[in-house]
């Protein structure tokens, strides 16, 4: 595409967006299955499920955090994590 001054303008259309998923893990399972390594495996499982169910061409894990931003068990029974992914809509 050319502008009025005859300069080249390159336009990129990014077909991606950020999505979030919430995961609840009972604290007994979280601790018994390896803590953060267990969480990482679940993050990967969710990514594959999202890719399969919604047909995303690509999905990339970005970040996770406890829902309330605290390093504590939210209700003494479960951890609540919010996980962010960038997905390619194709």
PDB file of C-alpha atoms in Angstrom:
ATOM      1  CA  UNK A   1       0.000   0.000   0.000  1.00  0.00           C
ATOM      2  CA  UNK A   2       1.321   3.462  -0.829  1.00  0.00           C
ATOM      3  CA  UNK A   3       0.672   6.656   1.071  1.00  0.00           C
ATOM      4  CA  UNK A   4       0.265  10.086  -0.597  1.00  0.00           C
ATOM      5  CA  UNK A   5       4.010  10.782  -0.295  1.00  0.00           C
ATOM      6  CA  UNK A   6       4.742   7.572  -2.220  1.00  0.00           C
ATOM      7  CA  UNK A   7       6.138   5.793   0.839  1.00  0.00           C
ATOM      8  CA  UNK A   8       5.578   2.122   1.429  1.00  0.00           C
ATOM      9  CA  UNK A   9       3.296   1.241   4.310  1.00  0.00           C
ATOM     10  CA  UNK A  10       3.294  -2.350   5.417  1.00  0.00           C
ATOM     11  CA  UNK A  11       0.149  -3.463   7.137  1.00  0.00           C
ATOM     12  CA  UNK A  12       0.010  -6.519   9.326  1.00  0.00           C
ATOM     13  CA  UNK A  13      -3.156  -8.070  10.521  1.00  0.00           C
ATOM     14  CA  UNK A  14      -2.609 -10.174  13.574  1.00  0.00           C
ATOM     15  CA  UNK A  15      -5.176 -12.866  13.911  1.00  0.00           C
ATOM     16  CA  UNK A  16      -4.576 -13.601  17.547  1.00  0.00           C
ATOM     17  CA  UNK A  17      -6.085 -12.731  20.856  1.00  0.00           C
ATOM     18  CA  UNK A  18      -5.457 -13.291  24.525  1.00  0.00           C
ATOM     19  CA  UNK A  19      -7.776 -15.670  26.336  1.00  0.00           C
ATOM     20  CA  UNK A  20      -7.881 -16.731  29.955  1.00  0.00           C
ATOM     21  CA  UNK A  21      -8.895 -19.926  31.641  1.00  0.00           C
ATOM     22  CA  UNK A  22      -9.616 -20.496  35.301  1.00  0.00           C
ATOM     23  CA  UNK A  23      -8.548 -23.743  36.904  1.00  0.00           C
ATOM     24  CA  UNK A  24      -9.484 -24.968  40.355  1.00  0.00           C
ATOM     25  CA  UNK A  25      -7.187 -27.555  41.911  1.00  0.00           C
ATOM     26  CA  UNK A  26      -7.988 -29.092  45.285  1.00  0.00           C
ATOM     27  CA  UNK A  27      -5.074 -28.300  47.586  1.00  0.00           C
ATOM     28  CA  UNK A  28      -4.637 -31.963  48.540  1.00  0.00           C
ATOM     29  CA  UNK A  29      -4.160 -32.936  44.878  1.00  0.00           C
ATOM     30  CA  UNK A  30      -1.945 -29.916  44.138  1.00  0.00           C
ATOM     31  CA  UNK A  31       0.417 -30.806  46.980  1.00  0.00           C
ATOM     32  CA  UNK A  32       0.346 -34.588  46.443  1.00  0.00           C
ATOM     33  CA  UNK A  33       1.009 -34.396  42.685  1.00  0.00           C
ATOM     34  CA  UNK A  34       4.011 -32.073  42.762  1.00  0.00           C
ATOM     35  CA  UNK A  35       2.731 -28.532  43.215  1.00  0.00           C
ATOM     36  CA  UNK A  36       3.900 -26.202  40.459  1.00  0.00           C
ATOM     37  CA  UNK A  37       5.072 -29.025  38.192  1.00  0.00           C
ATOM     38  CA  UNK A  38       1.548 -30.473  38.391  1.00  0.00           C
ATOM     39  CA  UNK A  39       0.126 -27.039  37.561  1.00  0.00           C
ATOM     40  CA  UNK A  40       2.405 -26.772  34.515  1.00  0.00           C
ATOM     41  CA  UNK A  41       1.185 -30.154  33.242  1.00  0.00           C
ATOM     42  CA  UNK A  42      -2.407 -28.968  33.648  1.00  0.00           C
ATOM     43  CA  UNK A  43      -1.606 -25.728  31.796  1.00  0.00           C
ATOM     44  CA  UNK A  44      -0.320 -27.842  28.884  1.00  0.00           C
ATOM     45  CA  UNK A  45      -3.405 -30.087  28.962  1.00  0.00           C
ATOM     46  CA  UNK A  46      -5.719 -27.067  28.877  1.00  0.00           C
ATOM     47  CA  UNK A  47      -3.788 -25.622  25.929  1.00  0.00           C
ATOM     48  CA  UNK A  48      -4.136 -28.836  23.940  1.00  0.00           C
ATOM     49  CA  UNK A  49      -7.842 -29.083  24.797  1.00  0.00           C
ATOM     50  CA  UNK A  50      -8.444 -25.476  23.710  1.00  0.00           C
ATOM     51  CA  UNK A  51      -6.592 -26.092  20.474  1.00  0.00           C
ATOM     52  CA  UNK A  52      -8.583 -29.234  19.734  1.00  0.00           C
ATOM     53  CA  UNK A  53     -12.025 -27.967  20.756  1.00  0.00           C
ATOM     54  CA  UNK A  54     -11.806 -24.494  19.200  1.00  0.00           C
ATOM     55  CA  UNK A  55      -9.547 -25.266  16.245  1.00  0.00           C
ATOM     56  CA  UNK A  56      -6.873 -22.703  17.058  1.00  0.00           C
ATOM     57  CA  UNK A  57      -3.871 -22.981  14.760  1.00  0.00           C
ATOM     58  CA  UNK A  58      -1.536 -22.236  17.652  1.00  0.00           C
ATOM     59  CA  UNK A  59      -1.810 -21.539  21.348  1.00  0.00           C
ATOM     60  CA  UNK A  60       0.933 -20.193  23.561  1.00  0.00           C
ATOM     61  CA  UNK A  61       0.958 -20.121  27.349  1.00  0.00           C
ATOM     62  CA  UNK A  62       1.689 -16.606  28.617  1.00  0.00           C
ATOM     63  CA  UNK A  63       1.233 -16.480  32.380  1.00  0.00           C
ATOM     64  CA  UNK A  64      -0.613 -17.769  35.402  1.00  0.00           C
ATOM     65  CA  UNK A  65      -1.466 -16.306  38.753  1.00  0.00           C
ATOM     66  CA  UNK A  66      -3.537 -17.092  41.762  1.00  0.00           C
ATOM     67  CA  UNK A  67      -6.928 -15.539  41.189  1.00  0.00           C
ATOM     68  CA  UNK A  68      -6.688 -13.120  44.114  1.00  0.00           C
ATOM     69  CA  UNK A  69      -3.006 -12.450  43.568  1.00  0.00           C
ATOM     70  CA  UNK A  70      -2.082 -14.022  46.879  1.00  0.00           C
ATOM     71  CA  UNK A  71       0.263 -16.907  47.539  1.00  0.00           C
ATOM     72  CA  UNK A  72      -2.277 -18.626  49.733  1.00  0.00           C
ATOM     73  CA  UNK A  73      -4.940 -21.255  49.331  1.00  0.00           C
ATOM     74  CA  UNK A  74      -8.066 -19.245  48.664  1.00  0.00           C
ATOM     75  CA  UNK A  75     -10.604 -21.251  50.646  1.00  0.00           C
ATOM     76  CA  UNK A  76      -8.302 -23.695  52.474  1.00  0.00           C
ATOM     77  CA  UNK A  77      -9.513 -26.439  50.149  1.00  0.00           C
ATOM     78  CA  UNK A  78      -8.542 -25.335  46.642  1.00  0.00           C
ATOM     79  CA  UNK A  79      -6.176 -23.188  44.609  1.00  0.00           C
ATOM     80  CA  UNK A  80      -7.759 -20.987  41.939  1.00  0.00           C
ATOM     81  CA  UNK A  81      -5.455 -20.045  39.073  1.00  0.00           C
ATOM     82  CA  UNK A  82      -6.130 -17.732  36.147  1.00  0.00           C
ATOM     83  CA  UNK A  83      -4.097 -18.818  33.113  1.00  0.00           C
ATOM     84  CA  UNK A  84      -3.480 -16.602  30.077  1.00  0.00           C
ATOM     85  CA  UNK A  85      -2.864 -17.874  26.561  1.00  0.00           C
ATOM     86  CA  UNK A  86      -2.350 -16.188  23.220  1.00  0.00           C
ATOM     87  CA  UNK A  87      -4.272 -17.999  20.505  1.00  0.00           C
ATOM     88  CA  UNK A  88      -3.863 -17.831  16.734  1.00  0.00           C
ATOM     89  CA  UNK A  89      -7.286 -17.549  15.160  1.00  0.00           C
ATOM     90  CA  UNK A  90      -5.918 -18.474  11.775  1.00  0.00           C
TER      91      UNK A  90
END
